Amino acid sequence: MNTGNVSQEEKIARYRRVVAEYAAAVSAGDLEAVVRLYADDALVEDPVGDESRKFRGLGEIRAFYAGVMERGARLRISGPVCGSFADTVAVPLCVSTDTKRLNCISLVRFEPSGLIGHYAAHWGSSDIVH
């Protein structure tokens, strides 16, 4: 979907649908459905600030999410997805496995194509509950 000719409200509604699809696909272990949501040269930072946790391009992103899914991660959008007058939404997430839970805020920037261009997960060790 090219988002250039739609209203801001329509863009934000589309972005909210995409992040809901993203959370559902990760939780279902559907690797290819997750990767399809990303632009070819997208960047994932999880968490932001850890230089060793940056993944650029679909190959690195696929490998990152394969690891996430191997750990049985389940994602739940834990509050309102907030839009902006730009191309980004803020998503409060609760990420859980069988052994821990993580609360984070992810900033998701979209390309004009409607695909995710940058996914930045903001969390630290104090956000993990064992």
PDB file of C-alpha atoms in Angstrom:
ATOM      1  CA  MET A   1       0.000   0.000   0.000  1.00  0.00           C
ATOM      2  CA  ASN A   2       1.436   3.347  -0.981  1.00  0.00           C
ATOM      3  CA  THR A   3       0.535   5.704   1.847  1.00  0.00           C
ATOM      4  CA  GLY A   4       1.235   8.916  -0.084  1.00  0.00           C
ATOM      5  CA  ASN A   5      -2.351   9.681  -1.159  1.00  0.00           C
ATOM      6  CA  VAL A   6      -4.324   8.846   1.993  1.00  0.00           C
ATOM      7  CA  SER A   7      -5.306  10.876   5.037  1.00  0.00           C
ATOM      8  CA  GLN A   8      -3.275  10.773   8.224  1.00  0.00           C
ATOM      9  CA  GLU A   9      -6.119   8.938   9.964  1.00  0.00           C
ATOM     10  CA  GLU A  10      -6.103   6.264   7.256  1.00  0.00           C
ATOM     11  CA  LYS A  11      -2.319   5.899   7.562  1.00  0.00           C
ATOM     12  CA  ILE A  12      -2.476   5.464  11.322  1.00  0.00           C
ATOM     13  CA  ALA A  13      -5.317   2.946  10.986  1.00  0.00           C
ATOM     14  CA  ARG A  14      -3.208   0.986   8.487  1.00  0.00           C
ATOM     15  CA  TYR A  15      -0.149   1.156  10.758  1.00  0.00           C
ATOM     16  CA  ARG A  16      -2.226  -0.108  13.691  1.00  0.00           C
ATOM     17  CA  ARG A  17      -3.426  -3.051  11.590  1.00  0.00           C
ATOM     18  CA  VAL A  18       0.149  -3.873  10.593  1.00  0.00           C
ATOM     19  CA  VAL A  19       1.434  -3.893  14.183  1.00  0.00           C
ATOM     20  CA  ALA A  20      -1.521  -6.095  15.202  1.00  0.00           C
ATOM     21  CA  GLU A  21      -0.613  -8.477  12.335  1.00  0.00           C
ATOM     22  CA  TYR A  22       3.013  -8.345  13.492  1.00  0.00           C
ATOM     23  CA  ALA A  23       2.165  -9.276  17.098  1.00  0.00           C
ATOM     24  CA  ALA A  24      -0.128 -12.092  15.946  1.00  0.00           C
ATOM     25  CA  ALA A  25       2.452 -13.480  13.497  1.00  0.00           C
ATOM     26  CA  VAL A  26       5.273 -13.464  16.064  1.00  0.00           C
ATOM     27  CA  SER A  27       3.009 -15.143  18.630  1.00  0.00           C
ATOM     28  CA  ALA A  28       1.942 -17.773  16.079  1.00  0.00           C
ATOM     29  CA  GLY A  29       5.556 -18.491  15.100  1.00  0.00           C
ATOM     30  CA  ASP A  30       4.842 -17.469  11.492  1.00  0.00           C
ATOM     31  CA  LEU A  31       8.301 -16.308  10.439  1.00  0.00           C
ATOM     32  CA  GLU A  32       7.467 -15.556   6.815  1.00  0.00           C
ATOM     33  CA  ALA A  33       4.411 -13.486   7.784  1.00  0.00           C
ATOM     34  CA  VAL A  34       6.646 -11.340  10.015  1.00  0.00           C
ATOM     35  CA  VAL A  35       9.349 -10.904   7.369  1.00  0.00           C
ATOM     36  CA  ARG A  36       6.744  -9.873   4.752  1.00  0.00           C
ATOM     37  CA  LEU A  37       5.889  -6.832   6.887  1.00  0.00           C
ATOM     38  CA  TYR A  38       9.415  -5.395   6.490  1.00  0.00           C
ATOM     39  CA  ALA A  39      11.001  -3.375   3.676  1.00  0.00           C
ATOM     40  CA  ASP A  40      14.037  -4.985   2.013  1.00  0.00           C
ATOM     41  CA  ASP A  41      16.549  -2.681   3.736  1.00  0.00           C
ATOM     42  CA  ALA A  42      14.699  -2.345   7.059  1.00  0.00           C
ATOM     43  CA  LEU A  43      16.470  -2.032  10.393  1.00  0.00           C
ATOM     44  CA  VAL A  44      15.471  -3.749  13.641  1.00  0.00           C
ATOM     45  CA  GLU A  45      17.016  -2.576  16.930  1.00  0.00           C
ATOM     46  CA  ASP A  46      16.108  -4.807  19.859  1.00  0.00           C
ATOM     47  CA  PRO A  47      16.907  -3.247  22.260  1.00  0.00           C
ATOM     48  CA  VAL A  48      17.823   0.251  21.118  1.00  0.00           C
ATOM     49  CA  GLY A  49      21.321   1.180  22.259  1.00  0.00           C
ATOM     50  CA  ASP A  50      22.872  -2.298  22.071  1.00  0.00           C
ATOM     51  CA  GLU A  51      25.052  -2.113  18.966  1.00  0.00           C
ATOM     52  CA  SER A  52      25.243  -5.915  18.770  1.00  0.00           C
ATOM     53  CA  ARG A  53      21.446  -6.098  18.510  1.00  0.00           C
ATOM     54  CA  LYS A  54      20.949  -4.257  15.204  1.00  0.00           C
ATOM     55  CA  PHE A  55      19.628  -6.290  12.299  1.00  0.00           C
ATOM     56  CA  ARG A  56      19.559  -4.790   8.797  1.00  0.00           C
ATOM     57  CA  GLY A  57      17.991  -6.323   5.717  1.00  0.00           C
ATOM     58  CA  LEU A  58      15.598  -9.216   5.377  1.00  0.00           C
ATOM     59  CA  GLY A  59      18.237 -11.919   5.890  1.00  0.00           C
ATOM     60  CA  GLU A  60      19.357 -10.585   9.272  1.00  0.00           C
ATOM     61  CA  ILE A  61      15.777  -9.786  10.264  1.00  0.00           C
ATOM     62  CA  ARG A  62      14.650 -13.327   9.378  1.00  0.00           C
ATOM     63  CA  ALA A  63      17.478 -14.813  11.480  1.00  0.00           C
ATOM     64  CA  PHE A  64      16.626 -12.533  14.424  1.00  0.00           C
ATOM     65  CA  TYR A  65      12.940 -13.490  14.425  1.00  0.00           C
ATOM     66  CA  ALA A  66      13.753 -17.184  13.969  1.00  0.00           C
ATOM     67  CA  GLY A  67      15.619 -16.938  17.284  1.00  0.00           C
ATOM     68  CA  VAL A  68      12.745 -15.062  18.906  1.00  0.00           C
ATOM     69  CA  MET A  69      10.324 -17.744  17.778  1.00  0.00           C
ATOM     70  CA  GLU A  70      12.600 -20.577  18.944  1.00  0.00           C
ATOM     71  CA  ARG A  71      12.210 -19.133  22.453  1.00  0.00           C
ATOM     72  CA  GLY A  72       8.422 -19.294  22.074  1.00  0.00           C
ATOM     73  CA  ALA A  73       7.872 -15.554  22.389  1.00  0.00           C
ATOM     74  CA  ARG A  74       4.301 -14.341  22.579  1.00  0.00           C
ATOM     75  CA  LEU A  75       3.476 -10.675  22.034  1.00  0.00           C
ATOM     76  CA  ARG A  76       0.512  -8.775  23.385  1.00  0.00           C
ATOM     77  CA  ILE A  77      -0.188  -5.147  22.597  1.00  0.00           C
ATOM     78  CA  SER A  78      -0.658  -3.901  26.150  1.00  0.00           C
ATOM     79  CA  GLY A  79      -2.109  -0.438  25.568  1.00  0.00           C
ATOM     80  CA  PRO A  80      -3.112   2.019  22.873  1.00  0.00           C
ATOM     81  CA  VAL A  81      -1.000   2.195  19.715  1.00  0.00           C
ATOM     82  CA  CYS A  82      -0.241   5.899  19.367  1.00  0.00           C
ATOM     83  CA  GLY A  83       0.234   7.528  15.986  1.00  0.00           C
ATOM     84  CA  SER A  84       1.807  10.795  14.980  1.00  0.00           C
ATOM     85  CA  PHE A  85       1.680  13.264  12.124  1.00  0.00           C
ATOM     86  CA  ALA A  86       4.658  11.450  10.679  1.00  0.00           C
ATOM     87  CA  ASP A  87       5.184   7.840   9.658  1.00  0.00           C
ATOM     88  CA  THR A  88       5.720   6.277  13.094  1.00  0.00           C
ATOM     89  CA  VAL A  89       3.608   4.611  15.771  1.00  0.00           C
ATOM     90  CA  ALA A  90       4.480   3.829  19.396  1.00  0.00           C
ATOM     91  CA  VAL A  91       3.446   0.356  20.508  1.00  0.00           C
ATOM     92  CA  PRO A  92       3.367  -0.791  24.146  1.00  0.00           C
ATOM     93  CA  LEU A  93       4.110  -4.514  24.197  1.00  0.00           C
ATOM     94  CA  CYS A  94       4.244  -7.296  26.731  1.00  0.00           C
ATOM     95  CA  VAL A  95       6.547 -10.036  25.447  1.00  0.00           C
ATOM     96  CA  SER A  96       6.416 -13.348  27.275  1.00  0.00           C
ATOM     97  CA  THR A  97       8.022 -16.762  27.153  1.00  0.00           C
ATOM     98  CA  ASP A  98       7.580 -19.688  29.519  1.00  0.00           C
ATOM     99  CA  THR A  99      10.241 -18.262  31.849  1.00  0.00           C
ATOM    100  CA  LYS A 100      10.000 -14.465  31.708  1.00  0.00           C
ATOM    101  CA  ARG A 101       8.036 -11.404  30.719  1.00  0.00           C
ATOM    102  CA  LEU A 102       9.326  -8.186  29.195  1.00  0.00           C
ATOM    103  CA  ASN A 103       7.553  -4.846  28.961  1.00  0.00           C
ATOM    104  CA  CYS A 104       8.698  -2.559  26.173  1.00  0.00           C
ATOM    105  CA  ILE A 105       7.724   0.339  23.972  1.00  0.00           C
ATOM    106  CA  SER A 106       8.451  -0.161  20.289  1.00  0.00           C
ATOM    107  CA  LEU A 107       8.639   2.685  17.811  1.00  0.00           C
ATOM    108  CA  VAL A 108       7.715   1.456  14.348  1.00  0.00           C
ATOM    109  CA  ARG A 109       8.504   3.683  11.349  1.00  0.00           C
ATOM    110  CA  PHE A 110       6.850   2.884   8.044  1.00  0.00           C
ATOM    111  CA  GLU A 111       8.056   3.409   4.488  1.00  0.00           C
ATOM    112  CA  PRO A 112       5.782   5.061   1.871  1.00  0.00           C
ATOM    113  CA  SER A 113       5.097   1.503   0.647  1.00  0.00           C
ATOM    114  CA  GLY A 114       3.400   0.724   3.976  1.00  0.00           C
ATOM    115  CA  LEU A 115       6.145  -1.716   4.980  1.00  0.00           C
ATOM    116  CA  ILE A 116       8.131  -1.384   8.201  1.00  0.00           C
ATOM    117  CA  GLY A 117      11.370   0.516   7.629  1.00  0.00           C
ATOM    118  CA  HIS A 118      12.634   0.744  11.212  1.00  0.00           C
ATOM    119  CA  TYR A 119      11.583  -1.177  14.315  1.00  0.00           C
ATOM    120  CA  ALA A 120      13.091   0.146  17.541  1.00  0.00           C
ATOM    121  CA  ALA A 121      12.312  -1.750  20.760  1.00  0.00           C
ATOM    122  CA  HIS A 122      12.959   0.313  23.891  1.00  0.00           C
ATOM    123  CA  TRP A 123      13.600  -1.818  26.959  1.00  0.00           C
ATOM    124  CA  GLY A 124      16.310  -2.592  29.476  1.00  0.00           C
ATOM    125  CA  SER A 125      17.141  -5.257  32.035  1.00  0.00           C
ATOM    126  CA  SER A 126      14.870  -3.602  34.627  1.00  0.00           C
ATOM    127  CA  ASP A 127      11.903  -4.273  32.301  1.00  0.00           C
ATOM    128  CA  ILE A 128      12.326  -8.071  32.517  1.00  0.00           C
ATOM    129  CA  VAL A 129      10.286 -10.020  35.073  1.00  0.00           C
ATOM    130  CA  HIS A 130      11.371 -13.623  35.785  1.00  0.00           C
TER     131      HIS A 130
END
